[in-house]
PDB file of C-alpha atoms in Angstrom:
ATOM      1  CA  UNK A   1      95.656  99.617  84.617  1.00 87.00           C
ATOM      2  CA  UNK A   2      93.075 101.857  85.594  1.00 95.00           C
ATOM      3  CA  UNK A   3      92.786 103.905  89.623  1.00 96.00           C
ATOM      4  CA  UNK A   4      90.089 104.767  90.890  1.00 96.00           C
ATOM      5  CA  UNK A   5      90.318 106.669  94.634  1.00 95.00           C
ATOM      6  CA  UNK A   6      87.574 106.031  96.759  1.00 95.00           C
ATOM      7  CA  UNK A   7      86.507 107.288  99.690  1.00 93.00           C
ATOM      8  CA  UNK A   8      84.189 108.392 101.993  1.00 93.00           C
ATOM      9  CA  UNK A   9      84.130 111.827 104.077  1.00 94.00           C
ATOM     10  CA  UNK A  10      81.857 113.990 106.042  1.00 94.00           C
ATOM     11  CA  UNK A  11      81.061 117.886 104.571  1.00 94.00           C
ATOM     12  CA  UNK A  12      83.921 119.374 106.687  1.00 92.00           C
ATOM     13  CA  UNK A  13      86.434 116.930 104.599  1.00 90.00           C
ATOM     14  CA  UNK A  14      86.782 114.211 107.842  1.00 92.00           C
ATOM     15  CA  UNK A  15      87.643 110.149 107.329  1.00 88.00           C
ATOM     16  CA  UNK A  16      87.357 109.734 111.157  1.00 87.00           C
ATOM     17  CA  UNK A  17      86.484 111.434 114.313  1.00 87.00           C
ATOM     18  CA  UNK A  18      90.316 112.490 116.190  1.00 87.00           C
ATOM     19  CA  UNK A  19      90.068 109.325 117.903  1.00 85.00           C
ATOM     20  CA  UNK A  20      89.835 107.724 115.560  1.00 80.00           C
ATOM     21  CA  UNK A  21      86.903 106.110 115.070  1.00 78.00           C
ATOM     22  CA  UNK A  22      84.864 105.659 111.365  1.00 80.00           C
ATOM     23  CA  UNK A  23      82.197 103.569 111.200  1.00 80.00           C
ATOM     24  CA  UNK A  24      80.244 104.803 110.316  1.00 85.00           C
ATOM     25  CA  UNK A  25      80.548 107.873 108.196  1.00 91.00           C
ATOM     26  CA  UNK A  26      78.002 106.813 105.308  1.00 93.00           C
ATOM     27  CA  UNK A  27      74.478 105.240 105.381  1.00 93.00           C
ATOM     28  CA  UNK A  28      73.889 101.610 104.144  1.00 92.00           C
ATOM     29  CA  UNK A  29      72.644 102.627 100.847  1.00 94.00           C
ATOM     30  CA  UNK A  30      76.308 103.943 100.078  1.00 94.00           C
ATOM     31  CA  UNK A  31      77.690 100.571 101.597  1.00 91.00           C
ATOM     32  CA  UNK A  32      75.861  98.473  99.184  1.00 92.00           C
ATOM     33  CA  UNK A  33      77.387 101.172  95.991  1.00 94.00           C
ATOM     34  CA  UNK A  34      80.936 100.094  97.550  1.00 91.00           C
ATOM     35  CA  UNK A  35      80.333  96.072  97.201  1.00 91.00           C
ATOM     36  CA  UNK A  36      79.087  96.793  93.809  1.00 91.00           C
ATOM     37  CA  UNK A  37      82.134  98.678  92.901  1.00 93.00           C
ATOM     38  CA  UNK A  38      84.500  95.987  94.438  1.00 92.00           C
ATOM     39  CA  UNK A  39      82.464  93.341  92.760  1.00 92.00           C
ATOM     40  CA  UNK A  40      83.738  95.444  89.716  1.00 92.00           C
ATOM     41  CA  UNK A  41      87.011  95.989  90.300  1.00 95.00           C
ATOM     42  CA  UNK A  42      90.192  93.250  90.087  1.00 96.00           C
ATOM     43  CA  UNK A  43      92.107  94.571  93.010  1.00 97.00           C
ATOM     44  CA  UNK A  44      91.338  96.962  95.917  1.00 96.00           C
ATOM     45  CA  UNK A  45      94.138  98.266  97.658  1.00 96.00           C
ATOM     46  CA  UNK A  46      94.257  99.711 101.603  1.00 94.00           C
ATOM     47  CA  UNK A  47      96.943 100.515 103.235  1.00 92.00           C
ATOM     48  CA  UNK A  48      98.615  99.388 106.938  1.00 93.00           C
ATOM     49  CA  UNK A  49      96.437 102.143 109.120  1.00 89.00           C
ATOM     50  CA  UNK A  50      92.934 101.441 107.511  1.00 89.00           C
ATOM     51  CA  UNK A  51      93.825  97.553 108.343  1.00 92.00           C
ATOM     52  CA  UNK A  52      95.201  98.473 112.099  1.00 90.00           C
ATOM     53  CA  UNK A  53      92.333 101.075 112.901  1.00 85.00           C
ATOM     54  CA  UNK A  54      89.188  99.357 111.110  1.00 87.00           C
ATOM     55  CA  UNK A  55      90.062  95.596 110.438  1.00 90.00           C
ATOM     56  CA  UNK A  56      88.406  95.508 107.495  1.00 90.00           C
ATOM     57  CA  UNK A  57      87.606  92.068 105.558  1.00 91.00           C
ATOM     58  CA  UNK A  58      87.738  94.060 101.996  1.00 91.00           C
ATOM     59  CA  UNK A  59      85.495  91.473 100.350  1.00 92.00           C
ATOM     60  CA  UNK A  60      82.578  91.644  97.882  1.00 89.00           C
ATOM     61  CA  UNK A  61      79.538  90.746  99.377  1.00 90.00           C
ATOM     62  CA  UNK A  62      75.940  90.211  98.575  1.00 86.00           C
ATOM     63  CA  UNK A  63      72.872  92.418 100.249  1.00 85.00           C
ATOM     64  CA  UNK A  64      72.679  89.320 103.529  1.00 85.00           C
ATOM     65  CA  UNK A  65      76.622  89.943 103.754  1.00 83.00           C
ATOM     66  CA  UNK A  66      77.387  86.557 101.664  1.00 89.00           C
ATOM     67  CA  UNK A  67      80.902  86.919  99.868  1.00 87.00           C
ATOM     68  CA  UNK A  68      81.227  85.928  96.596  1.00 88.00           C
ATOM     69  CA  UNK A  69      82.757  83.313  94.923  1.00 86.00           C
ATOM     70  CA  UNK A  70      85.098  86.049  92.720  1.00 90.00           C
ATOM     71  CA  UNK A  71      86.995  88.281  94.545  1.00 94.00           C
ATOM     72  CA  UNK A  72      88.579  90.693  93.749  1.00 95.00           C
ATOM     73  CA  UNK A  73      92.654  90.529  95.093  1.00 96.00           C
ATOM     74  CA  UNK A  74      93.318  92.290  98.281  1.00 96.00           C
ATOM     75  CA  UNK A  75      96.184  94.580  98.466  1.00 96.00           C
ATOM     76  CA  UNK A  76      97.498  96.305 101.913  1.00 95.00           C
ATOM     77  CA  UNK A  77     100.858  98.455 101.497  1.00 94.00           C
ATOM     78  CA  UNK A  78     102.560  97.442 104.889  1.00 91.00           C
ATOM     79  CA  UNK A  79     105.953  98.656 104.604  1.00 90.00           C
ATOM     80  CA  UNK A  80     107.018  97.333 107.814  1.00 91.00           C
ATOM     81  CA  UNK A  81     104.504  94.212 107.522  1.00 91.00           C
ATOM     82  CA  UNK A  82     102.515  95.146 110.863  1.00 93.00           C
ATOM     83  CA  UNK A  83      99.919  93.765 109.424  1.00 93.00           C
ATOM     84  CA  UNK A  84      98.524  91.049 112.134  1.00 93.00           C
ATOM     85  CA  UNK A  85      98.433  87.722 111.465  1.00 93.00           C
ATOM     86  CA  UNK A  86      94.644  87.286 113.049  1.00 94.00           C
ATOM     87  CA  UNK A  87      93.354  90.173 110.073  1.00 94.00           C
ATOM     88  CA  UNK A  88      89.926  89.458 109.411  1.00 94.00           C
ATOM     89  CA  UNK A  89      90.932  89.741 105.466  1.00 92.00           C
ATOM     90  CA  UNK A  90      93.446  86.643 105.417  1.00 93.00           C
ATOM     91  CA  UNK A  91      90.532  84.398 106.786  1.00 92.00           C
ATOM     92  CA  UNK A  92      87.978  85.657 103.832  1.00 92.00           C
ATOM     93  CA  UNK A  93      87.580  83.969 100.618  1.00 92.00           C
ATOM     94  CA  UNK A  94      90.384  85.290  98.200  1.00 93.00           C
ATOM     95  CA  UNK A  95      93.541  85.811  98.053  1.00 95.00           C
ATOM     96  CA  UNK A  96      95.658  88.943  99.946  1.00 95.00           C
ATOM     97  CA  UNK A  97      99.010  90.701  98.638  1.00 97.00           C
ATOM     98  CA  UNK A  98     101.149  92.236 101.156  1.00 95.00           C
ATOM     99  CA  UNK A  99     103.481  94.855  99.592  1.00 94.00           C
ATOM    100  CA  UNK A 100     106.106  95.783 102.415  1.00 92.00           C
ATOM    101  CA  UNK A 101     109.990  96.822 102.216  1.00 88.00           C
ATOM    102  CA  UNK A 102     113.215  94.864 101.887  1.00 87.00           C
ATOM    103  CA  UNK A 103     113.590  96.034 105.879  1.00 87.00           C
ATOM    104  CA  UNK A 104     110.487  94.491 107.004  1.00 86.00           C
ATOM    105  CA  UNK A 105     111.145  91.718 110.074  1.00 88.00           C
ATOM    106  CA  UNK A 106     111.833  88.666 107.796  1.00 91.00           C
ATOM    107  CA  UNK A 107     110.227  86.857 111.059  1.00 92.00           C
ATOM    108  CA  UNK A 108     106.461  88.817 110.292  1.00 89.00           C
ATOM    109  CA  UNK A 109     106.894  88.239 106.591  1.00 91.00           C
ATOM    110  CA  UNK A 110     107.260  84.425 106.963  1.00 94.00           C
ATOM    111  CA  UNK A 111     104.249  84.793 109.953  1.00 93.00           C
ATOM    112  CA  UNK A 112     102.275  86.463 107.522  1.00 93.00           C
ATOM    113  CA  UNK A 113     102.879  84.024 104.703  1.00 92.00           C
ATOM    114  CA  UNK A 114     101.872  81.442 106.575  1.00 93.00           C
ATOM    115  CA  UNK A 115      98.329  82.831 107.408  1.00 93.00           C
ATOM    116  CA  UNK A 116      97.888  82.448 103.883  1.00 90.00           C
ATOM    117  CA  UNK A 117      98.959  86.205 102.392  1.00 94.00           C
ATOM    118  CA  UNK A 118     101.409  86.624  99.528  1.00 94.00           C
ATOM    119  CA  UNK A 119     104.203  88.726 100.827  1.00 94.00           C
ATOM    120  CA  UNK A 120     106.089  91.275  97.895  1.00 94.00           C
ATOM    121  CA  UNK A 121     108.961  92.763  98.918  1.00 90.00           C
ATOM    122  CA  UNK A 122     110.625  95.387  96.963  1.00 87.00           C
ATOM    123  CA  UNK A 123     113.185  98.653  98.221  1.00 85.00           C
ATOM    124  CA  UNK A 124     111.007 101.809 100.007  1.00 79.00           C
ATOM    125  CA  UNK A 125     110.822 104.909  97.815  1.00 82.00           C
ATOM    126  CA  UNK A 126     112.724 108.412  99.473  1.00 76.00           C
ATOM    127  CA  UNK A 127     109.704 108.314 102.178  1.00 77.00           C
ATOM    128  CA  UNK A 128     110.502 104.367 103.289  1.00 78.00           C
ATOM    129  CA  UNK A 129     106.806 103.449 101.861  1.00 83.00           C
ATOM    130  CA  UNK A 130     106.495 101.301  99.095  1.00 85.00           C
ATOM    131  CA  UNK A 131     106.410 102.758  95.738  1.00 88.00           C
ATOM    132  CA  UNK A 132     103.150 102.981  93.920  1.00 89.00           C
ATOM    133  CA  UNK A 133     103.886 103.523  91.053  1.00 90.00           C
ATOM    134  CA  UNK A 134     106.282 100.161  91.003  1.00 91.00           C
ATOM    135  CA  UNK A 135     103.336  98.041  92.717  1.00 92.00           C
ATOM    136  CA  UNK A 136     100.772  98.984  90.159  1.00 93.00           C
ATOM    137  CA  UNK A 137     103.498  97.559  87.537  1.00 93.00           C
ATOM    138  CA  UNK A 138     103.347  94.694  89.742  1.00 94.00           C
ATOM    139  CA  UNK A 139      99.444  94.114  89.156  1.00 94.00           C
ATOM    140  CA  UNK A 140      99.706  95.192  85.678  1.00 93.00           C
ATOM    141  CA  UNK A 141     102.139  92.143  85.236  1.00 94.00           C
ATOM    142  CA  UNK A 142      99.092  89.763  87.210  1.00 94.00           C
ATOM    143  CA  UNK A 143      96.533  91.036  84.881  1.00 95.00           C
ATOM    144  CA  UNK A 144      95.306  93.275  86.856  1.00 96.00           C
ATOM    145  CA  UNK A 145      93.384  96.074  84.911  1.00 94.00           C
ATOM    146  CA  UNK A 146      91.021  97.973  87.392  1.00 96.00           C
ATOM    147  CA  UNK A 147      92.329  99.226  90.711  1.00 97.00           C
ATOM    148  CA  UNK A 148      90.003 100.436  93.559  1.00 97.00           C
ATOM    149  CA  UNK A 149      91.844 102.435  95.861  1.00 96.00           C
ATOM    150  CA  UNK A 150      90.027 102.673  99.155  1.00 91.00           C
ATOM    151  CA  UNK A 151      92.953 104.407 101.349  1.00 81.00           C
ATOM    152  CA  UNK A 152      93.431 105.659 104.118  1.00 84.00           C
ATOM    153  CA  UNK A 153      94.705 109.387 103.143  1.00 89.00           C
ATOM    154  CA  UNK A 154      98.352 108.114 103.046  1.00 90.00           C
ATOM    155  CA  UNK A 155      97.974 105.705 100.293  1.00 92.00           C
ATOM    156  CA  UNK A 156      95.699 108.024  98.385  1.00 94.00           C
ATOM    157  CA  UNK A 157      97.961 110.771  99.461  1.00 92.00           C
ATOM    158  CA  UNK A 158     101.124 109.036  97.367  1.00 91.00           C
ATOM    159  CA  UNK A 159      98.936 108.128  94.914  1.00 93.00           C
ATOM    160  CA  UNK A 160      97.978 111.998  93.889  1.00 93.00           C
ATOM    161  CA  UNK A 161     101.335 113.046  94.362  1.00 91.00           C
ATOM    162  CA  UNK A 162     102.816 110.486  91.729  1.00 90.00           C
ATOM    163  CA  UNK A 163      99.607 111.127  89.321  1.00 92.00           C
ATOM    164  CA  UNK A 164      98.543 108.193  88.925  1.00 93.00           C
ATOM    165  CA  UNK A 165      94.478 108.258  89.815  1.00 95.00           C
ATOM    166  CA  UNK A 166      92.324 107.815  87.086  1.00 95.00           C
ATOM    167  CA  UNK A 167      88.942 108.948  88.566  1.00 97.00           C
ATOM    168  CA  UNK A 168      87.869 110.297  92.010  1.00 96.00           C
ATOM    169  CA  UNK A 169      84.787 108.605  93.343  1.00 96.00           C
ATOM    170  CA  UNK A 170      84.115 110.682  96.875  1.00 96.00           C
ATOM    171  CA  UNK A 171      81.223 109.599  98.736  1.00 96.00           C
ATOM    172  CA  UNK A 172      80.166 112.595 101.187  1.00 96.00           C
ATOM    173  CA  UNK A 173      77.744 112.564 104.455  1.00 96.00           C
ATOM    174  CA  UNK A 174      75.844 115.475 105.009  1.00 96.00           C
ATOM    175  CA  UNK A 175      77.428 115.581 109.083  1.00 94.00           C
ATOM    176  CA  UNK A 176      80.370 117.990 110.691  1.00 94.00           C
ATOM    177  CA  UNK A 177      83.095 116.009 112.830  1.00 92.00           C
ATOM    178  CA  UNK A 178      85.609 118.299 112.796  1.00 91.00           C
ATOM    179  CA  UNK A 179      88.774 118.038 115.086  1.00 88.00           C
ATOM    180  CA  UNK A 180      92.202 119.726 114.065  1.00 85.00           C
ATOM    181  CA  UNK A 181      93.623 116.000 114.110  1.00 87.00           C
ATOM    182  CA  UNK A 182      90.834 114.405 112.589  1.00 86.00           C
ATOM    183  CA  UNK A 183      92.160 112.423 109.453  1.00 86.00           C
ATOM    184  CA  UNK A 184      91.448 113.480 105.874  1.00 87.00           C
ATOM    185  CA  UNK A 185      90.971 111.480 103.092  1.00 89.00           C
ATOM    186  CA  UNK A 186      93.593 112.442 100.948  1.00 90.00           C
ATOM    187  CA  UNK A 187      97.299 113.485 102.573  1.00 88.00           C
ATOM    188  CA  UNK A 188     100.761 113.242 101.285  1.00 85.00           C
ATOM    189  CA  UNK A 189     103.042 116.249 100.078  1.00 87.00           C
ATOM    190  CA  UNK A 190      99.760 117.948  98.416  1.00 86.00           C
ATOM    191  CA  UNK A 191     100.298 121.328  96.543  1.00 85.00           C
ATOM    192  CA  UNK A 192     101.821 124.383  97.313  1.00 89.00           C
ATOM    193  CA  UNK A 193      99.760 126.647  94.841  1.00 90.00           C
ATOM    194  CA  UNK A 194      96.146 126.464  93.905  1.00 89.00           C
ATOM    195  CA  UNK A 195      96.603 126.515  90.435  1.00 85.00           C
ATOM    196  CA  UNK A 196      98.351 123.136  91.059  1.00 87.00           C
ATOM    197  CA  UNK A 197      95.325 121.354  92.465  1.00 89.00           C
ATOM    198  CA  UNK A 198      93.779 118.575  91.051  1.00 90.00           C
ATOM    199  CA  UNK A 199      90.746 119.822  88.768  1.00 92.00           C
ATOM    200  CA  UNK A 200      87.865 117.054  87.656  1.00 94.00           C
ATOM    201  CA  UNK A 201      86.009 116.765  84.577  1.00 95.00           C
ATOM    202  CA  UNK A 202      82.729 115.072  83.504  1.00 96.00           C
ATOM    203  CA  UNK A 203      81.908 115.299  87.648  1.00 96.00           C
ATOM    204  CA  UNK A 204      78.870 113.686  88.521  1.00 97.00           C
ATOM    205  CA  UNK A 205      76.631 113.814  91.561  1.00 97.00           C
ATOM    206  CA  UNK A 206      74.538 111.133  92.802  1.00 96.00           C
ATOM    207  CA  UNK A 207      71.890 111.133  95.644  1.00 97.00           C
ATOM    208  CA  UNK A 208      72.421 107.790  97.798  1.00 95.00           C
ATOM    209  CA  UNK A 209      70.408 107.476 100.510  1.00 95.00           C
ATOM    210  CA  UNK A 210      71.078 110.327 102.698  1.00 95.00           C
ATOM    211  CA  UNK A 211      74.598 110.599 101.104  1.00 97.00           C
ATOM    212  CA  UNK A 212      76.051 111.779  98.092  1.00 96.00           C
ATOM    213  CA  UNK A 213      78.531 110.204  95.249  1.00 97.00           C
ATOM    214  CA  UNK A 214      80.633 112.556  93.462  1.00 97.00           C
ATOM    215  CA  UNK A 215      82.281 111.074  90.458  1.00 97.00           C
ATOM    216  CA  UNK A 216      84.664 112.672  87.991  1.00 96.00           C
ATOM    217  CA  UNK A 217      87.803 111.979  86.144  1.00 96.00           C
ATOM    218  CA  UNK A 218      91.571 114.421  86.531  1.00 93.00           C
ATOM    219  CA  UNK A 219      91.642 116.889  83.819  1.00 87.00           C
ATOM    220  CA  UNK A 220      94.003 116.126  81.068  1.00 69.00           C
ATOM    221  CA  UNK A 221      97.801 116.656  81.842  1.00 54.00           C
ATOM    222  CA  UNK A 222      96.995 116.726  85.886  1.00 54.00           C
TER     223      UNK A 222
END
């Protein structure tokens, strides 16, 4: 399989204003670069707080808002399966995995199975999240070859820390939110040196709209 993180942030490194809000952060011509790359992708993966703060669909969709007939497979890490049974994304074309714990409610995970998701249930990791690196063996085993991940900072967060991102694709506004508690794209246990930090090669940068796309791939052996 192949990960690419994606995600979109203002200059002073924000995902959301401290209330929370996030919509939105990037202009319409970055938008319609998203739906391309989920159009391109086999599965894009969110986890439980992007689902309970935005209620995103996480379809591919044409320029009038049209899905398509191919989707690509919707993946939310919901330890806990909080995910609500009215989410936008289990009415959309497509289907929707739900990776949660062994000590999820047994109750949601039959609630959520019947409003149509797929429920996987496999032991937490040390944290009590659901361990990447064992549900990207998971979609390996489906098929699945190319993996968009579009966060929030958590997911990307354990993601980075395990190693297992392929290429950064970082969409930046040019606008200040700041806010001590406003979230950040990327979180988990990070580094504790800067020589550890994650360094990209062949790094790109695209003008979109008002916005920018910086593309690039870890350096070999991060």
């Amino acid at each position: 399989f192949f990960v690419t993180a994606k995600f979109a942030m203002s200059l002073d490194g924000k995902i959301a204003t401290q209330s929370g809000d996030s919509k939105w952060i990037t202009g319409p011509e970055a938008r319609s670069k998203v739906q391309q790359m989920r159009r391109e992708c086999d599965a894009v993966v969110v986890g439980i707080n992007t689902v309970l703060a935005d209620d995103p669909k996480l379809t591919a969709r044409d320029e009038s808002g049209t899905p398509f007939a191919r989707q690509p497979l919707r993946v939310l890490l919901d330890s806990q399966c909080r995910t609500p049974t009215n989410a936008k994304m289990l009415r959309e074309p497509g289907a929707t995995l739900i990776a949660c714990a062994t000590t999820a409610s047994q109750k949601q995970v039959s609630a959520l199975g019947d409003s149509g998701a797929e429920v996987w249930s496999r032991s937490a990791n040390a944290q009590g999240r659901t361990d990447p690196q064992a549900l990207l063996q998971e979609l390996g085993q489906r098929g699945i070859v190319s993996i968009l991940v579009e966060g929030g900072g958590t997911v990307l967060g354990s993601l980075f820390d395990a190693g297992l991102v392929d290429k950064v694709q970082a969409f930046v506004a040019p606008m200040i939110i700041g806010g001590s508690n406003a979230a950040s794209p990327v979180e988990g246990d990070g580094i504790s040196r800067m020589s550890d930090a994650w360094h990209l090669q062949r790094v790109s940068i695209q003008s979109i709209g008002p916005d920018w796309l910086i593309t690039g791939y870890p350096a070999e052996g991060e």
